[in-house]
Amino acid sequence: METAAFETDLSLFKYDNLEQLPPEYRDLEADERTERIESALTELGDDVVILGHNYQREEIVEHADFIGDSYQLSKEAAQSDADYVIFGGVTFMAESADIITDDDQSVILPSMEASCPMAGMAEALQVDAAWAELTAALDDDEEIIPITYMNSYADLKAFCAEQGGLVCTSSNAHKAFEYAFEKGDKVLFLPDKHLGENTAHRLDMADETVEWDPWDAEGTDAAEAVENDVILWEGYCQVHERFREHHIEDIRAEYPDANVIVHPECRREVVEAADVAGSTSTICESVAEADPGETWAIGTEIHLTHHLQRWHPDVNVVPLCGDACMDCNAMRQIDPNYLAWVLEELVEGRERNVIEVAPEEKELAQVAMDRMLEI
């Protein structure tokens, strides 16, 4: 999809969906909302911890006890004694928090509309069908190991555990590949094809990859697919997929001395054109360690870029393309009005939007995540 076409589609996005809120919460003024949130937090005290993902807007992270990437935040929740974990993120993140927190902790997602499109690109029925085709096409002495990116639903994490696979983050995907090739002969990587391709390049396996498109009935034949060592699921992040090489060219023309850093969920050609590719943690660390006056162009979700601009005013932090290009619609569903609502409901003793992973799924997903920790 070309940039111009994408920009036209932006008008269709729901940036602020308040329809699911009780009417009295839909038109809260900013000052009143902040006062009510802070009042509820004071009353709840240590019973609640708020997690703010790096991609959340300022009005959410200003109330967060911890700010970071998804798995880091889940670990913070697990280490806390809070009864209630409010996750300012998307559904799969809240699921991950539920997997690793204690059973007596409740994980709450302020808005159930916050569902990551990439995670939805690898649903259980599709994966089961693909797995049946691919494994049937293998030679008798061959084995394929599935790896799922952390940005996936709990049932996919559980599936990977059942099939001898594991979970990975953008930081340790290369180690997950190495683990898989020690255990088997081939890798099925889900759901982010760009992270998978960039990892294959890192391991000098660029010529051994193929894409598997579950929506294309006449796509890659299973027998042809398993001739390759790395099978990449046709999924992607709708934010990082938007970046193009010309965005980097435009930035270099405007800021000749700029350091360009992008997330490894970006297209291969964008990663190649950048100076650095790394996780949100790497992006944050790079800017934090920059010398005053340096320019860093950020190729990831716009709210992290805005946070870095505020947190490091002595560094010239610029977005790699415009605000609309870099905005995550799923993250935007965590409107601060929803935060006010779920907190005031807790004050009244009512738990709203609790995310619970089924016990068997939770146990298996934990196995897949434990294997990641082993590497």
Short mmCIF file of C-alpha atoms in Angstrom, two decimals:
data_model
loop_
_atom_site.label_atom_id
_atom_site.label_comp_id
_atom_site.label_asym_id
_atom_site.label_seq_id
_atom_site.Cartn_x
_atom_site.Cartn_y
_atom_site.Cartn_z
CA MET A 1 0.00 0.00 0.00
CA GLU A 2 1.45 3.34 -0.99
CA THR A 3 1.60 6.24 1.43
CA ALA A 4 -0.93 8.37 -0.46
CA ALA A 5 -3.54 5.61 -0.33
CA PHE A 6 -2.91 5.09 3.34
CA GLU A 7 -3.32 8.78 4.12
CA THR A 8 -6.74 8.71 2.45
CA ASP A 9 -7.77 5.77 4.65
CA LEU A 10 -6.88 7.64 7.85
CA SER A 11 -10.19 9.49 7.75
CA LEU A 12 -11.95 6.18 8.40
CA PHE A 13 -10.19 5.52 11.69
CA LYS A 14 -11.96 5.90 15.05
CA TYR A 15 -9.46 7.86 17.08
CA ASP A 16 -11.59 8.46 20.17
CA ASN A 17 -14.30 5.91 20.76
CA LEU A 18 -16.34 6.87 23.82
CA GLU A 19 -19.54 5.12 22.79
CA GLN A 20 -19.10 2.28 25.29
CA LEU A 21 -18.80 4.63 28.26
CA PRO A 22 -21.71 5.58 30.52
CA PRO A 23 -23.02 8.97 29.29
CA GLU A 24 -21.73 10.89 32.31
CA TYR A 25 -18.13 10.00 31.36
CA ARG A 26 -18.23 10.95 27.68
CA ASP A 27 -17.83 14.73 28.01
CA LEU A 28 -15.48 15.11 30.97
CA GLU A 29 -13.34 18.23 30.80
CA ALA A 30 -9.60 17.62 31.18
CA ASP A 31 -9.26 19.34 34.58
CA GLU A 32 -12.27 17.57 36.07
CA ARG A 33 -11.12 14.23 34.67
CA THR A 34 -7.62 14.61 36.11
CA GLU A 35 -9.01 15.58 39.50
CA ARG A 36 -11.34 12.56 39.55
CA ILE A 37 -8.57 10.17 38.45
CA GLU A 38 -6.22 11.45 41.13
CA SER A 39 -8.95 11.31 43.77
CA ALA A 40 -9.74 7.68 42.89
CA LEU A 41 -6.05 6.77 42.97
CA THR A 42 -5.67 8.33 46.38
CA GLU A 43 -8.61 6.33 47.70
CA LEU A 44 -7.41 3.06 46.14
CA GLY A 45 -3.82 3.57 47.28
CA ASP A 46 -1.55 0.55 46.95
CA ASP A 47 -4.46 -1.62 45.81
CA VAL A 48 -3.95 -0.44 42.24
CA VAL A 49 -1.00 -0.09 39.86
CA ILE A 50 -1.27 1.68 36.50
CA LEU A 51 0.87 0.55 33.56
CA GLY A 52 1.39 2.96 30.68
CA HIS A 53 2.76 1.59 27.42
CA ASN A 54 5.28 3.76 25.59
CA TYR A 55 2.72 4.30 22.82
CA GLN A 56 0.06 5.75 25.10
CA ARG A 57 -0.83 9.43 25.05
CA GLU A 58 0.47 11.82 27.70
CA GLU A 59 -2.91 11.95 29.48
CA ILE A 60 -2.49 8.24 30.29
CA VAL A 61 1.22 7.97 31.08
CA GLU A 62 1.08 10.98 33.42
CA HIS A 63 -0.93 8.78 35.79
CA ALA A 64 1.17 5.62 35.26
CA ASP A 65 3.27 4.03 37.97
CA PHE A 66 5.41 2.40 35.27
CA ILE A 67 6.04 3.32 31.62
CA GLY A 68 7.66 0.91 29.19
CA ASP A 69 7.14 -1.82 26.61
CA SER A 70 4.59 -4.58 26.99
CA TYR A 71 6.60 -7.39 28.58
CA GLN A 72 8.55 -5.04 30.84
CA LEU A 73 5.24 -3.67 32.16
CA SER A 74 3.84 -7.14 32.77
CA LYS A 75 6.89 -7.96 34.87
CA GLU A 76 6.39 -4.78 36.90
CA ALA A 77 2.81 -5.81 37.56
CA ALA A 78 3.88 -9.30 38.66
CA GLN A 79 6.38 -7.81 41.10
CA SER A 80 3.81 -5.49 42.64
CA ASP A 81 1.44 -6.29 45.49
CA ALA A 82 -1.47 -4.44 43.89
CA ASP A 83 -4.84 -6.17 43.75
CA TYR A 84 -5.72 -4.36 40.53
CA VAL A 85 -3.50 -3.88 37.48
CA ILE A 86 -4.77 -1.21 35.08
CA PHE A 87 -3.03 -1.79 31.75
CA GLY A 88 -2.85 1.22 29.45
CA GLY A 89 -2.13 -0.86 26.38
CA VAL A 90 -3.91 -3.32 24.09
CA THR A 91 -5.58 -6.68 24.64
CA PHE A 92 -2.61 -9.02 24.14
CA MET A 93 -0.59 -6.96 26.64
CA ALA A 94 -3.28 -7.30 29.28
CA GLU A 95 -3.40 -11.05 28.56
CA SER A 96 0.37 -11.30 29.07
CA ALA A 97 0.04 -9.48 32.38
CA ASP A 98 -2.72 -11.89 33.45
CA ILE A 99 -0.49 -14.84 32.53
CA ILE A 100 2.42 -13.81 34.75
CA THR A 101 0.65 -12.07 37.65
CA ASP A 102 -0.71 -13.87 40.69
CA ASP A 103 -4.19 -15.39 40.57
CA ASP A 104 -5.43 -12.92 43.16
CA GLN A 105 -4.51 -9.94 40.96
CA SER A 106 -7.09 -8.63 38.48
CA VAL A 107 -5.89 -7.16 35.19
CA ILE A 108 -8.14 -4.45 33.78
CA LEU A 109 -8.10 -2.99 30.26
CA PRO A 110 -9.79 0.44 30.38
CA SER A 111 -11.33 0.03 26.92
CA MET A 112 -12.15 -3.30 25.31
CA GLU A 113 -11.86 -1.55 21.92
CA ALA A 114 -8.06 -1.54 22.29
CA SER A 115 -7.27 -4.60 20.19
CA CYS A 116 -3.99 -4.86 18.25
CA PRO A 117 -4.66 -5.45 14.52
CA MET A 118 -1.42 -7.41 14.08
CA ALA A 119 -2.32 -9.85 16.85
CA GLY A 120 -5.65 -10.36 15.07
CA MET A 121 -3.84 -11.36 11.89
CA ALA A 122 -2.94 -14.75 13.36
CA GLU A 123 -6.09 -16.31 14.74
CA ALA A 124 -6.23 -19.85 16.10
CA LEU A 125 -8.31 -21.39 13.28
CA GLN A 126 -6.00 -19.97 10.61
CA VAL A 127 -2.88 -21.11 12.43
CA ASP A 128 -4.25 -24.60 13.06
CA ALA A 129 -5.11 -24.99 9.37
CA ALA A 130 -1.71 -23.73 8.22
CA TRP A 131 0.07 -25.96 10.71
CA ALA A 132 -1.75 -29.03 9.43
CA GLU A 133 -0.74 -28.23 5.84
CA LEU A 134 2.88 -27.42 6.63
CA THR A 135 3.57 -30.38 8.89
CA ALA A 136 1.95 -32.75 6.40
CA ALA A 137 4.36 -31.49 3.73
CA LEU A 138 7.48 -32.16 5.82
CA ASP A 139 9.73 -35.16 5.35
CA ASP A 140 9.35 -37.77 8.05
CA ASP A 141 12.64 -36.79 9.71
CA GLU A 142 11.95 -33.04 9.70
CA GLU A 143 10.43 -30.87 12.41
CA ILE A 144 9.14 -27.31 12.33
CA ILE A 145 9.23 -25.09 15.44
CA PRO A 146 6.75 -22.20 15.81
CA ILE A 147 7.84 -18.87 17.29
CA THR A 148 5.34 -16.17 18.10
CA TYR A 149 6.18 -12.56 18.73
CA MET A 150 5.03 -11.24 22.10
CA ASN A 151 2.50 -9.17 20.13
CA SER A 152 0.06 -12.07 19.84
CA TYR A 153 -2.90 -13.47 21.71
CA ALA A 154 -2.59 -15.98 24.53
CA ASP A 155 -4.03 -18.84 22.48
CA LEU A 156 -1.21 -18.47 19.94
CA LYS A 157 1.39 -18.43 22.71
CA ALA A 158 -0.22 -21.61 24.07
CA PHE A 159 -0.19 -23.20 20.60
CA CYS A 160 3.53 -22.53 20.25
CA ALA A 161 4.20 -24.13 23.62
CA GLU A 162 2.24 -27.26 22.61
CA GLN A 163 4.29 -27.58 19.43
CA GLY A 164 7.67 -27.18 21.13
CA GLY A 165 8.01 -23.48 20.32
CA LEU A 166 8.30 -20.26 22.27
CA VAL A 167 7.61 -16.54 22.50
CA CYS A 168 10.07 -13.78 21.62
CA THR A 169 10.39 -10.02 21.88
CA SER A 170 11.87 -7.73 19.25
CA SER A 171 15.09 -7.73 21.29
CA ASN A 172 15.59 -11.48 21.53
CA ALA A 173 14.01 -12.77 18.30
CA HIS A 174 17.43 -13.83 17.01
CA LYS A 175 17.99 -15.94 20.12
CA ALA A 176 14.57 -17.51 19.71
CA PHE A 177 15.51 -18.47 16.14
CA GLU A 178 18.73 -20.05 17.37
CA TYR A 179 16.80 -21.98 20.04
CA ALA A 180 14.31 -23.21 17.43
CA PHE A 181 16.99 -24.40 15.03
CA GLU A 182 18.65 -26.33 17.83
CA LYS A 183 15.34 -28.13 18.41
CA GLY A 184 14.14 -28.54 14.84
CA ASP A 185 14.83 -27.97 11.17
CA LYS A 186 12.52 -25.11 10.23
CA VAL A 187 10.82 -22.11 11.83
CA LEU A 188 7.28 -20.80 11.44
CA PHE A 189 7.40 -17.18 12.65
CA LEU A 190 4.15 -15.42 13.59
CA PRO A 191 2.57 -12.93 13.27
CA ASP A 192 5.00 -10.19 12.16
CA LYS A 193 6.65 -10.95 8.82
CA HIS A 194 8.85 -7.83 8.97
CA LEU A 195 10.40 -8.70 12.34
CA GLY A 196 10.86 -12.25 11.07
CA GLU A 197 12.53 -11.10 7.86
CA ASN A 198 14.81 -8.67 9.68
CA THR A 199 15.79 -11.42 12.11
CA ALA A 200 16.54 -13.81 9.25
CA HIS A 201 18.81 -11.17 7.71
CA ARG A 202 20.59 -10.76 11.03
CA LEU A 203 21.29 -14.50 11.02
CA ASP A 204 22.36 -14.56 7.35
CA MET A 205 19.27 -16.53 6.37
CA ALA A 206 17.73 -13.97 4.01
CA ASP A 207 17.69 -16.42 1.09
CA GLU A 208 15.97 -19.12 3.11
CA THR A 209 12.64 -17.37 3.81
CA VAL A 210 9.17 -17.55 2.32
CA GLU A 211 5.88 -15.84 3.21
CA TRP A 212 2.74 -17.76 4.11
CA ASP A 213 -0.48 -15.87 3.44
CA PRO A 214 -3.49 -17.50 5.15
CA TRP A 215 -5.88 -15.23 3.22
CA ASP A 216 -4.64 -16.31 -0.21
CA ALA A 217 -6.12 -19.67 -1.15
CA GLU A 218 -3.90 -19.83 -4.23
CA GLY A 219 -0.79 -18.64 -2.42
CA THR A 220 2.35 -20.52 -1.49
CA ASP A 221 2.04 -24.28 -1.73
CA ALA A 222 2.90 -26.05 1.53
CA ALA A 223 5.40 -28.35 -0.17
CA GLU A 224 7.17 -25.33 -1.67
CA ALA A 225 7.04 -23.45 1.64
CA VAL A 226 8.81 -26.17 3.63
CA GLU A 227 11.66 -26.17 1.16
CA ASN A 228 12.67 -22.99 3.01
CA ASP A 229 14.05 -22.84 6.56
CA VAL A 230 12.03 -19.79 7.68
CA ILE A 231 8.30 -19.44 6.98
CA LEU A 232 6.99 -15.94 7.69
CA TRP A 233 3.32 -15.47 8.52
CA GLU A 234 1.62 -12.69 6.53
CA GLY A 235 1.11 -10.23 9.39
CA TYR A 236 2.44 -6.79 10.22
CA CYS A 237 2.12 -3.78 12.50
CA GLN A 238 -0.06 -1.19 10.82
CA VAL A 239 2.05 1.64 12.25
CA HIS A 240 5.54 0.38 11.42
CA GLU A 241 4.47 -0.95 8.02
CA ARG A 242 3.68 2.62 6.93
CA PHE A 243 7.27 3.83 7.01
CA ARG A 244 9.02 4.08 3.64
CA GLU A 245 12.54 4.74 2.46
CA HIS A 246 11.51 8.16 1.19
CA HIS A 247 10.65 9.18 4.76
CA ILE A 248 14.29 8.60 5.67
CA GLU A 249 15.47 10.42 2.56
CA ASP A 250 13.26 13.39 3.44
CA ILE A 251 14.59 13.49 7.02
CA ARG A 252 18.21 13.35 5.86
CA ALA A 253 17.53 16.20 3.45
CA GLU A 254 16.08 18.33 6.25
CA TYR A 255 18.50 17.18 8.99
CA PRO A 256 21.77 16.07 7.34
CA ASP A 257 23.31 15.05 10.67
CA ALA A 258 20.27 13.14 11.94
CA ASN A 259 20.58 9.68 13.45
CA VAL A 260 17.68 7.59 12.15
CA ILE A 261 16.44 4.84 14.45
CA VAL A 262 13.54 2.56 13.56
CA HIS A 263 11.75 -0.38 15.11
CA PRO A 264 12.49 -3.86 13.63
CA GLU A 265 8.79 -4.22 12.85
CA CYS A 266 9.50 -1.88 9.91
CA ARG A 267 9.95 -3.11 6.35
CA ARG A 268 13.35 -4.56 5.49
CA GLU A 269 14.32 -1.70 3.17
CA VAL A 270 13.52 0.85 5.91
CA VAL A 271 15.65 -1.00 8.44
CA GLU A 272 18.51 -1.14 5.93
CA ALA A 273 18.27 2.60 5.28
CA ALA A 274 18.23 3.53 8.99
CA ASP A 275 21.29 4.01 11.18
CA VAL A 276 19.91 1.88 14.01
CA ALA A 277 17.07 -0.62 14.39
CA GLY A 278 15.89 -1.64 17.83
CA SER A 279 13.05 -2.18 20.27
CA THR A 280 11.26 0.64 22.07
CA SER A 281 13.72 0.15 24.93
CA THR A 282 16.64 0.56 22.52
CA ILE A 283 15.04 3.68 21.05
CA CYS A 284 14.56 5.17 24.52
CA GLU A 285 18.11 4.32 25.59
CA SER A 286 19.62 5.76 22.39
CA VAL A 287 17.93 9.11 22.92
CA ALA A 288 18.68 9.14 26.65
CA GLU A 289 22.38 8.56 25.95
CA ALA A 290 22.57 11.09 23.09
CA ASP A 291 24.77 14.16 23.39
CA PRO A 292 22.99 17.51 23.76
CA GLY A 293 22.17 18.99 20.38
CA GLU A 294 22.10 15.68 18.52
CA THR A 295 19.17 15.00 16.20
CA TRP A 296 17.38 11.67 16.39
CA ALA A 297 14.64 10.80 13.92
CA ILE A 298 12.31 8.18 15.40
CA GLY A 299 10.57 5.53 13.31
CA THR A 300 7.96 4.17 15.68
CA GLU A 301 4.58 5.13 17.17
CA ILE A 302 4.16 8.91 17.51
CA HIS A 303 3.38 9.06 21.22
CA LEU A 304 6.76 7.58 22.14
CA THR A 305 8.37 10.24 19.96
CA HIS A 306 6.41 12.93 21.82
CA HIS A 307 7.43 11.45 25.19
CA LEU A 308 11.08 11.47 24.17
CA GLN A 309 10.76 15.10 23.05
CA ARG A 310 9.47 16.02 26.54
CA TRP A 311 11.83 13.80 28.50
CA HIS A 312 14.98 14.92 26.65
CA PRO A 313 14.58 18.59 25.70
CA ASP A 314 18.34 18.95 25.05
CA VAL A 315 18.10 16.43 22.18
CA ASN A 316 16.38 17.28 18.89
CA VAL A 317 13.87 14.43 18.63
CA VAL A 318 11.86 14.44 15.41
CA PRO A 319 9.26 12.04 13.95
CA LEU A 320 10.29 10.11 10.86
CA CYS A 321 6.98 11.02 9.22
CA GLY A 322 3.87 12.96 10.20
CA ASP A 323 1.80 12.42 13.36
CA ALA A 324 -1.05 10.72 11.49
CA CYS A 325 1.36 8.34 9.76
CA MET A 326 2.75 7.17 13.11
CA ASP A 327 -0.43 6.98 15.17
CA CYS A 328 -1.71 3.64 16.55
CA ASN A 329 -5.49 3.61 16.45
CA ALA A 330 -5.67 0.62 18.82
CA MET A 331 -3.65 2.38 21.51
CA ARG A 332 -5.78 5.50 21.08
CA GLN A 333 -8.83 3.57 22.30
CA ILE A 334 -7.47 3.90 25.85
CA ASP A 335 -9.04 7.31 26.25
CA PRO A 336 -8.36 8.95 29.65
CA ASN A 337 -12.13 9.09 30.18
CA TYR A 338 -12.08 5.28 30.26
CA LEU A 339 -9.33 5.42 32.88
CA ALA A 340 -11.49 7.67 35.06
CA TRP A 341 -14.42 5.28 34.68
CA VAL A 342 -12.64 2.01 35.60
CA LEU A 343 -10.93 3.66 38.59
CA GLU A 344 -14.13 5.15 39.99
CA GLU A 345 -15.87 1.82 39.49
CA LEU A 346 -13.12 0.16 41.56
CA VAL A 347 -13.70 2.71 44.30
CA GLU A 348 -17.33 1.54 44.30
CA GLY A 349 -16.21 -2.10 44.45
CA ARG A 350 -16.98 -2.95 40.81
CA GLU A 351 -14.36 -4.49 38.49
CA ARG A 352 -14.85 -3.55 34.84
CA ASN A 353 -13.17 -4.98 31.72
CA VAL A 354 -11.24 -7.69 33.55
CA ILE A 355 -8.97 -9.67 31.22
CA GLU A 356 -8.81 -13.36 32.13
CA VAL A 357 -6.94 -16.01 30.18
CA ALA A 358 -8.42 -19.50 30.47
CA PRO A 359 -6.43 -21.65 32.95
CA GLU A 360 -5.18 -24.23 30.41
CA GLU A 361 -4.20 -21.52 27.93
CA LYS A 362 -2.51 -19.56 30.69
CA GLU A 363 -0.44 -22.56 31.75
CA LEU A 364 0.73 -23.32 28.22
CA ALA A 365 1.38 -19.67 27.36
CA GLN A 366 3.53 -19.43 30.47
CA VAL A 367 5.57 -22.39 29.19
CA ALA A 368 6.23 -20.54 25.91
CA MET A 369 7.25 -17.42 27.82
CA ASP A 370 9.44 -19.43 30.20
CA ARG A 371 11.31 -20.89 27.22
CA MET A 372 11.98 -17.34 26.09
CA LEU A 373 13.44 -16.52 29.49
CA GLU A 374 15.70 -19.57 29.26
CA ILE A 375 17.45 -18.12 26.21
#
